[in-house]
Short mmCIF file of N, CA and C in Angstrom, two decimals:
data_model
loop_
_atom_site.label_atom_id
_atom_site.label_comp_id
_atom_site.label_asym_id
_atom_site.label_seq_id
_atom_site.Cartn_x
_atom_site.Cartn_y
_atom_site.Cartn_z
N UNK A 1 -13.57 -88.59 -13.77
CA UNK A 1 -12.53 -87.26 -14.16
C UNK A 1 -12.69 -86.21 -13.53
N UNK A 2 -11.51 -85.99 -12.60
CA UNK A 2 -11.55 -84.83 -11.79
C UNK A 2 -10.46 -83.82 -12.20
N UNK A 3 -10.68 -82.64 -12.81
CA UNK A 3 -9.75 -81.56 -12.88
C UNK A 3 -10.34 -80.76 -11.88
N UNK A 4 -9.58 -79.80 -11.21
CA UNK A 4 -10.13 -79.20 -10.35
C UNK A 4 -9.65 -77.87 -10.63
N UNK A 5 -10.22 -76.77 -10.72
CA UNK A 5 -9.90 -75.35 -11.12
C UNK A 5 -9.52 -74.60 -9.59
N UNK A 6 -8.38 -73.87 -9.27
CA UNK A 6 -8.59 -73.14 -8.01
C UNK A 6 -9.35 -71.84 -8.26
N UNK A 7 -9.91 -71.12 -7.46
CA UNK A 7 -10.35 -70.35 -7.57
C UNK A 7 -9.95 -68.91 -8.61
N UNK A 8 -8.41 -68.86 -8.23
CA UNK A 8 -7.82 -67.78 -8.99
C UNK A 8 -7.74 -68.44 -10.36
N UNK A 9 -7.43 -69.72 -10.73
CA UNK A 9 -7.37 -70.31 -12.01
C UNK A 9 -8.74 -70.01 -12.67
N UNK A 10 -9.84 -70.27 -12.08
CA UNK A 10 -10.84 -70.03 -12.53
C UNK A 10 -11.25 -68.76 -13.03
N UNK A 11 -11.09 -67.78 -12.02
CA UNK A 11 -11.20 -66.15 -12.21
C UNK A 11 -10.49 -65.77 -13.64
N UNK A 12 -9.24 -66.13 -13.78
CA UNK A 12 -8.41 -65.98 -14.80
C UNK A 12 -8.79 -66.59 -16.19
N UNK A 13 -9.29 -67.82 -16.36
CA UNK A 13 -9.87 -68.50 -17.16
C UNK A 13 -11.21 -67.84 -17.69
N UNK A 14 -12.07 -67.56 -16.68
CA UNK A 14 -13.08 -66.40 -16.92
C UNK A 14 -12.94 -65.32 -17.85
N UNK A 15 -11.90 -64.76 -17.39
CA UNK A 15 -11.55 -63.46 -18.17
C UNK A 15 -10.89 -63.95 -19.58
N UNK A 16 -9.92 -64.84 -19.58
CA UNK A 16 -9.64 -65.11 -21.13
C UNK A 16 -10.79 -65.50 -21.71
N UNK A 17 -11.95 -66.74 -21.38
CA UNK A 17 -12.94 -66.47 -22.25
C UNK A 17 -13.89 -65.26 -22.52
N UNK A 18 -14.04 -64.36 -21.71
CA UNK A 18 -14.58 -63.13 -21.49
C UNK A 18 -13.85 -62.47 -23.01
N UNK A 19 -12.70 -62.34 -22.85
CA UNK A 19 -12.05 -61.66 -23.94
C UNK A 19 -11.45 -62.00 -25.33
N UNK A 20 -12.00 -63.56 -25.20
CA UNK A 20 -12.13 -64.15 -26.60
C UNK A 20 -13.01 -63.76 -27.58
N UNK A 21 -12.77 -63.94 -28.87
CA UNK A 21 -13.63 -63.50 -29.58
C UNK A 21 -15.17 -64.44 -29.73
N UNK A 22 -16.14 -63.82 -29.60
CA UNK A 22 -17.36 -64.39 -29.55
C UNK A 22 -18.05 -65.32 -30.48
N UNK A 23 -18.62 -66.36 -30.26
CA UNK A 23 -19.41 -67.52 -31.11
C UNK A 23 -20.28 -66.85 -31.95
N UNK A 24 -19.97 -67.33 -33.09
CA UNK A 24 -20.47 -66.65 -34.46
C UNK A 24 -21.94 -67.08 -34.26
N UNK A 25 -22.24 -68.26 -33.53
CA UNK A 25 -23.72 -68.75 -33.36
C UNK A 25 -24.27 -68.62 -32.21
N UNK A 26 -23.90 -67.72 -31.16
CA UNK A 26 -24.45 -67.49 -30.04
C UNK A 26 -24.42 -68.81 -29.11
N UNK A 27 -23.74 -69.85 -29.34
CA UNK A 27 -23.38 -70.94 -28.49
C UNK A 27 -22.86 -70.50 -27.07
N UNK A 28 -23.68 -71.51 -26.04
CA UNK A 28 -23.20 -71.38 -24.66
C UNK A 28 -22.03 -72.43 -24.51
N UNK A 29 -21.32 -72.96 -25.27
CA UNK A 29 -20.49 -74.06 -25.37
C UNK A 29 -19.18 -73.58 -25.01
N UNK A 30 -18.79 -72.39 -24.90
CA UNK A 30 -17.28 -71.80 -24.99
C UNK A 30 -16.79 -72.12 -23.30
N UNK A 31 -15.84 -72.86 -24.00
CA UNK A 31 -14.88 -73.38 -22.46
C UNK A 31 -13.38 -73.49 -22.74
N UNK A 32 -12.56 -74.23 -21.80
CA UNK A 32 -11.30 -74.38 -21.93
C UNK A 32 -11.02 -76.00 -22.00
N UNK A 33 -10.32 -76.24 -23.13
CA UNK A 33 -9.93 -77.76 -23.00
C UNK A 33 -8.46 -77.87 -22.45
N UNK A 34 -8.64 -78.83 -21.54
CA UNK A 34 -7.32 -79.10 -20.73
C UNK A 34 -6.71 -80.42 -21.43
N UNK A 35 -5.71 -80.48 -21.67
CA UNK A 35 -5.27 -81.74 -22.36
C UNK A 35 -3.77 -82.11 -22.11
N UNK A 36 -3.22 -83.32 -22.24
CA UNK A 36 -1.69 -83.61 -22.28
C UNK A 36 -1.30 -83.94 -23.75
N UNK A 37 -0.34 -83.74 -24.05
CA UNK A 37 0.41 -84.15 -25.16
C UNK A 37 1.89 -84.55 -25.15
N UNK A 38 2.02 -85.44 -26.06
CA UNK A 38 3.76 -86.01 -26.01
C UNK A 38 4.31 -84.70 -26.10
N UNK A 39 5.56 -84.65 -25.46
CA UNK A 39 6.52 -83.49 -25.53
C UNK A 39 6.78 -83.07 -24.34
N UNK A 40 7.60 -81.99 -24.42
CA UNK A 40 8.08 -81.19 -23.08
C UNK A 40 9.59 -81.77 -22.82
N UNK A 41 10.13 -81.11 -21.75
CA UNK A 41 11.42 -81.70 -21.17
C UNK A 41 11.21 -83.25 -20.61
N UNK A 42 10.09 -83.38 -19.69
CA UNK A 42 9.66 -84.55 -19.00
C UNK A 42 8.95 -85.59 -19.86
N UNK A 43 8.47 -85.68 -20.78
CA UNK A 43 7.89 -86.62 -21.78
C UNK A 43 6.26 -86.08 -22.10
N UNK A 44 5.31 -85.45 -20.78
CA UNK A 44 4.19 -85.13 -21.18
C UNK A 44 4.14 -83.76 -20.76
N UNK A 45 3.43 -82.94 -21.81
CA UNK A 45 3.23 -81.42 -21.37
C UNK A 45 1.59 -81.09 -21.30
N UNK A 46 1.25 -79.99 -20.82
CA UNK A 46 0.07 -79.93 -20.26
C UNK A 46 -0.43 -78.48 -21.56
N UNK A 47 -1.66 -78.88 -21.97
CA UNK A 47 -2.14 -77.58 -22.90
C UNK A 47 -3.48 -77.38 -22.36
N UNK A 48 -3.86 -75.99 -22.36
CA UNK A 48 -4.99 -75.15 -22.08
C UNK A 48 -5.40 -74.54 -23.28
N UNK A 49 -6.50 -74.61 -24.00
CA UNK A 49 -7.08 -74.07 -25.25
C UNK A 49 -8.37 -73.73 -24.84
N UNK A 50 -8.79 -72.44 -25.42
CA UNK A 50 -10.05 -71.99 -25.50
C UNK A 50 -10.63 -72.53 -26.77
N UNK A 51 -12.11 -73.02 -26.33
CA UNK A 51 -12.74 -73.85 -27.64
C UNK A 51 -14.35 -73.59 -27.17
N UNK A 52 -14.90 -73.57 -28.49
CA UNK A 52 -16.45 -73.50 -28.21
C UNK A 52 -17.19 -74.65 -29.31
N UNK A 53 -16.24 -75.89 -29.42
CA UNK A 53 -16.53 -76.94 -30.09
C UNK A 53 -16.22 -77.97 -29.43
N UNK A 54 -16.93 -78.95 -28.27
CA UNK A 54 -16.59 -79.70 -27.51
C UNK A 54 -16.40 -81.37 -28.90
N UNK A 55 -15.50 -81.98 -28.34
CA UNK A 55 -15.24 -83.23 -29.35
C UNK A 55 -16.48 -84.22 -28.74
N UNK A 56 -16.73 -85.11 -29.56
CA UNK A 56 -17.57 -85.94 -29.03
C UNK A 56 -17.23 -87.07 -27.63
N UNK A 57 -16.03 -87.25 -27.58
CA UNK A 57 -15.50 -87.81 -26.57
C UNK A 57 -15.08 -87.15 -25.51
N UNK A 58 -15.47 -85.71 -25.58
CA UNK A 58 -14.64 -84.91 -24.39
C UNK A 58 -15.79 -85.33 -22.77
N UNK A 59 -14.80 -85.18 -21.80
CA UNK A 59 -15.43 -85.27 -20.71
C UNK A 59 -15.70 -83.93 -20.11
N UNK A 60 -16.88 -83.50 -19.90
CA UNK A 60 -17.17 -82.19 -19.51
C UNK A 60 -17.57 -81.99 -18.15
N UNK A 61 -17.13 -80.55 -17.43
CA UNK A 61 -17.51 -80.42 -16.19
C UNK A 61 -17.70 -78.95 -16.03
N UNK A 62 -17.90 -78.48 -15.19
CA UNK A 62 -18.69 -77.06 -15.09
C UNK A 62 -17.62 -76.43 -13.52
N UNK A 63 -16.70 -75.70 -13.95
CA UNK A 63 -15.93 -75.65 -12.58
C UNK A 63 -16.46 -74.07 -12.19
N UNK A 64 -17.07 -73.42 -11.45
CA UNK A 64 -17.85 -72.17 -11.07
C UNK A 64 -18.44 -71.75 -12.45
N UNK A 65 -18.02 -70.71 -13.13
CA UNK A 65 -18.65 -70.22 -14.62
C UNK A 65 -17.81 -70.81 -15.66
N UNK A 66 -16.75 -71.72 -15.20
CA UNK A 66 -16.16 -72.06 -16.54
C UNK A 66 -16.61 -73.51 -17.27
N UNK A 67 -16.98 -73.85 -18.25
CA UNK A 67 -17.10 -75.26 -18.83
C UNK A 67 -15.44 -75.53 -19.01
N UNK A 68 -15.27 -76.89 -18.53
CA UNK A 68 -13.80 -77.51 -18.68
C UNK A 68 -14.13 -78.77 -19.46
N UNK A 69 -13.40 -79.04 -20.61
CA UNK A 69 -13.64 -80.15 -21.36
C UNK A 69 -12.25 -81.00 -21.30
N UNK A 70 -12.06 -82.10 -21.16
CA UNK A 70 -11.02 -83.00 -20.98
C UNK A 70 -11.10 -84.12 -21.97
N UNK A 71 -10.11 -84.26 -22.83
CA UNK A 71 -10.51 -85.38 -24.00
C UNK A 71 -10.13 -86.68 -23.20
N UNK A 72 -11.07 -87.81 -23.95
CA UNK A 72 -10.55 -88.98 -23.22
C UNK A 72 -9.62 -89.79 -22.90
N UNK A 73 -8.56 -89.32 -23.75
CA UNK A 73 -7.28 -89.95 -23.84
C UNK A 73 -6.61 -89.10 -22.80
N UNK A 74 -6.71 -88.11 -22.61
CA UNK A 74 -5.98 -87.29 -21.24
C UNK A 74 -6.61 -87.65 -20.41
N UNK A 75 -7.81 -87.90 -20.01
CA UNK A 75 -8.55 -88.03 -18.69
C UNK A 75 -7.45 -89.00 -17.61
N UNK A 76 -7.06 -90.24 -17.93
CA UNK A 76 -6.30 -90.78 -16.79
C UNK A 76 -5.22 -89.99 -16.40
N UNK A 77 -4.64 -89.37 -17.06
CA UNK A 77 -3.07 -88.53 -16.55
C UNK A 77 -3.83 -87.42 -16.17
N UNK A 78 -4.87 -86.85 -16.31
CA UNK A 78 -5.28 -85.54 -15.46
C UNK A 78 -6.32 -85.80 -14.39
N UNK A 79 -6.50 -87.00 -14.03
CA UNK A 79 -7.55 -87.32 -13.07
C UNK A 79 -6.87 -86.87 -11.72
N UNK A 80 -7.60 -85.86 -10.71
CA UNK A 80 -7.11 -85.50 -9.82
C UNK A 80 -6.14 -84.22 -9.69
N UNK A 81 -6.04 -83.80 -11.21
CA UNK A 81 -5.16 -82.43 -11.25
C UNK A 81 -5.90 -81.24 -10.55
N UNK A 82 -5.01 -80.36 -10.05
CA UNK A 82 -5.55 -79.39 -9.44
C UNK A 82 -4.63 -78.19 -10.50
N UNK A 83 -5.49 -77.05 -11.12
CA UNK A 83 -4.73 -76.07 -12.07
C UNK A 83 -5.14 -75.01 -10.84
N UNK A 84 -3.70 -74.31 -10.94
CA UNK A 84 -3.82 -72.98 -10.07
C UNK A 84 -3.04 -72.10 -10.80
N UNK A 85 -3.30 -70.78 -10.41
CA UNK A 85 -2.89 -69.39 -10.92
C UNK A 85 -1.82 -68.97 -10.23
N UNK A 86 -0.66 -68.93 -10.19
CA UNK A 86 0.22 -68.21 -9.26
C UNK A 86 0.92 -66.79 -10.10
N UNK A 87 0.98 -65.86 -9.08
CA UNK A 87 1.34 -64.52 -9.68
C UNK A 87 2.65 -64.22 -8.81
N UNK A 88 3.73 -63.76 -9.50
CA UNK A 88 5.14 -63.86 -8.52
C UNK A 88 6.07 -62.80 -9.57
N UNK A 89 6.96 -62.42 -9.11
CA UNK A 89 8.21 -61.84 -9.62
C UNK A 89 8.95 -62.47 -10.50
N UNK A 90 9.14 -63.86 -10.23
CA UNK A 90 9.70 -64.78 -10.98
C UNK A 90 8.91 -65.62 -11.94
N UNK A 91 7.54 -65.86 -11.71
CA UNK A 91 6.76 -66.51 -12.43
C UNK A 91 5.36 -66.42 -12.11
N UNK A 92 4.52 -66.35 -13.29
CA UNK A 92 3.18 -66.03 -13.30
C UNK A 92 2.70 -66.86 -14.19
N UNK A 93 1.46 -67.32 -13.90
CA UNK A 93 1.03 -68.09 -14.78
C UNK A 93 0.28 -69.61 -14.16
N UNK A 94 -0.32 -70.60 -15.17
CA UNK A 94 -1.22 -71.48 -14.66
C UNK A 94 -0.22 -72.54 -13.95
N UNK A 95 -0.42 -73.10 -12.72
CA UNK A 95 0.27 -74.11 -12.31
C UNK A 95 -0.43 -75.47 -12.10
N UNK A 96 0.36 -76.55 -12.37
CA UNK A 96 -0.65 -77.89 -12.51
C UNK A 96 0.17 -78.84 -11.43
N UNK A 97 -0.70 -79.14 -10.33
CA UNK A 97 -0.66 -79.93 -9.22
C UNK A 97 -1.18 -81.41 -9.45
N UNK A 98 -0.11 -82.16 -10.09
CA UNK A 98 -1.02 -83.56 -10.65
C UNK A 98 -0.30 -84.61 -10.03
N UNK A 99 -1.11 -85.42 -9.31
CA UNK A 99 -0.93 -86.62 -8.47
C UNK A 99 -0.62 -87.74 -8.91
N UNK A 100 -0.83 -87.47 -10.45
CA UNK A 100 -0.32 -88.80 -11.31
C UNK A 100 1.14 -88.74 -11.66
N UNK A 101 1.73 -87.40 -11.38
CA UNK A 101 3.07 -87.44 -12.04
C UNK A 101 4.09 -87.88 -10.94
N UNK A 102 5.10 -88.57 -11.55
CA UNK A 102 6.18 -89.57 -10.62
C UNK A 102 7.44 -88.09 -10.74
N UNK A 103 7.26 -87.39 -11.90
CA UNK A 103 8.43 -86.14 -11.65
C UNK A 103 7.77 -85.34 -12.63
N UNK A 104 8.35 -84.02 -12.56
CA UNK A 104 8.03 -82.83 -13.01
C UNK A 104 9.53 -82.03 -13.22
N UNK A 105 9.34 -81.43 -14.44
CA UNK A 105 10.67 -80.57 -14.94
C UNK A 105 10.44 -79.17 -14.32
N UNK A 106 11.58 -78.69 -14.27
CA UNK A 106 11.89 -77.16 -13.64
C UNK A 106 10.77 -76.23 -13.65
N UNK A 107 10.40 -76.11 -14.92
CA UNK A 107 9.44 -75.26 -15.42
C UNK A 107 7.99 -75.69 -14.96
N UNK A 108 7.83 -76.71 -14.67
CA UNK A 108 6.42 -77.10 -14.24
C UNK A 108 5.35 -77.56 -15.48
N UNK A 109 5.64 -77.33 -16.49
CA UNK A 109 4.60 -77.44 -17.79
C UNK A 109 4.82 -78.85 -18.32
N UNK A 110 5.75 -79.74 -17.75
CA UNK A 110 5.87 -81.30 -18.29
C UNK A 110 5.98 -82.23 -17.10
N UNK A 111 5.91 -83.31 -17.42
CA UNK A 111 5.76 -84.47 -16.26
C UNK A 111 5.79 -85.66 -16.90
N UNK A 112 6.22 -86.72 -16.06
CA UNK A 112 6.09 -87.87 -16.64
C UNK A 112 5.72 -88.94 -15.49
N UNK A 113 5.05 -90.11 -16.00
CA UNK A 113 4.45 -91.01 -15.00
C UNK A 113 5.10 -92.37 -14.82
N UNK A 114 4.86 -93.29 -14.26
CA UNK A 114 5.50 -94.48 -14.29
C UNK A 114 5.13 -95.42 -15.56
N UNK A 115 3.78 -94.99 -16.12
CA UNK A 115 3.07 -95.72 -17.24
C UNK A 115 3.46 -95.54 -18.61
N UNK A 116 4.76 -95.65 -18.94
CA UNK A 116 4.93 -95.50 -20.51
C UNK A 116 5.17 -94.16 -20.99
N UNK A 117 5.81 -93.23 -20.19
CA UNK A 117 5.89 -91.71 -20.53
C UNK A 117 6.69 -91.90 -21.56
N UNK A 118 6.52 -91.20 -22.76
CA UNK A 118 7.28 -90.68 -23.97
C UNK A 118 8.71 -90.00 -23.52
N UNK A 119 9.67 -90.38 -24.36
CA UNK A 119 11.01 -89.63 -24.13
C UNK A 119 10.47 -88.13 -24.13
N UNK A 120 11.47 -87.50 -23.24
CA UNK A 120 11.30 -86.06 -23.20
C UNK A 120 12.24 -85.30 -24.28
N UNK A 121 11.97 -84.21 -24.23
CA UNK A 121 12.60 -83.23 -25.13
C UNK A 121 13.63 -82.40 -24.31
N UNK A 122 14.94 -82.00 -24.27
CA UNK A 122 15.30 -80.99 -23.59
C UNK A 122 14.90 -79.83 -23.81
N UNK A 123 14.88 -78.93 -22.73
CA UNK A 123 14.38 -77.26 -22.72
C UNK A 123 15.56 -76.97 -23.68
N UNK A 124 15.21 -75.69 -24.41
CA UNK A 124 16.01 -75.15 -25.48
C UNK A 124 16.31 -73.69 -24.64
#
């Protein structure tokens, strides 16, 4: 499993983690879960969530000062993904560069692969 955070993405995720509510038990497992869900206009969509509770089947890596959790089901679709952060007049936010994607939507938040991608839902 290889999900790579760019320096900018790691910086912004660290800021989100620092600004999130503290763990009640003082655990040091707070990190981000990166996953893929069925949906989006291309069939799969990316998700990033802050979490303190890794799931038993999560693949865990440390990117700088950020713990990254990837659920086992999403791992094949995220292998080799680079997560970057872009800032611009027209667009700001996390950008996914996915070598497994055969096509992406215009917004860059969803993608499809050659291996049984679910049917996309048109953007509204």
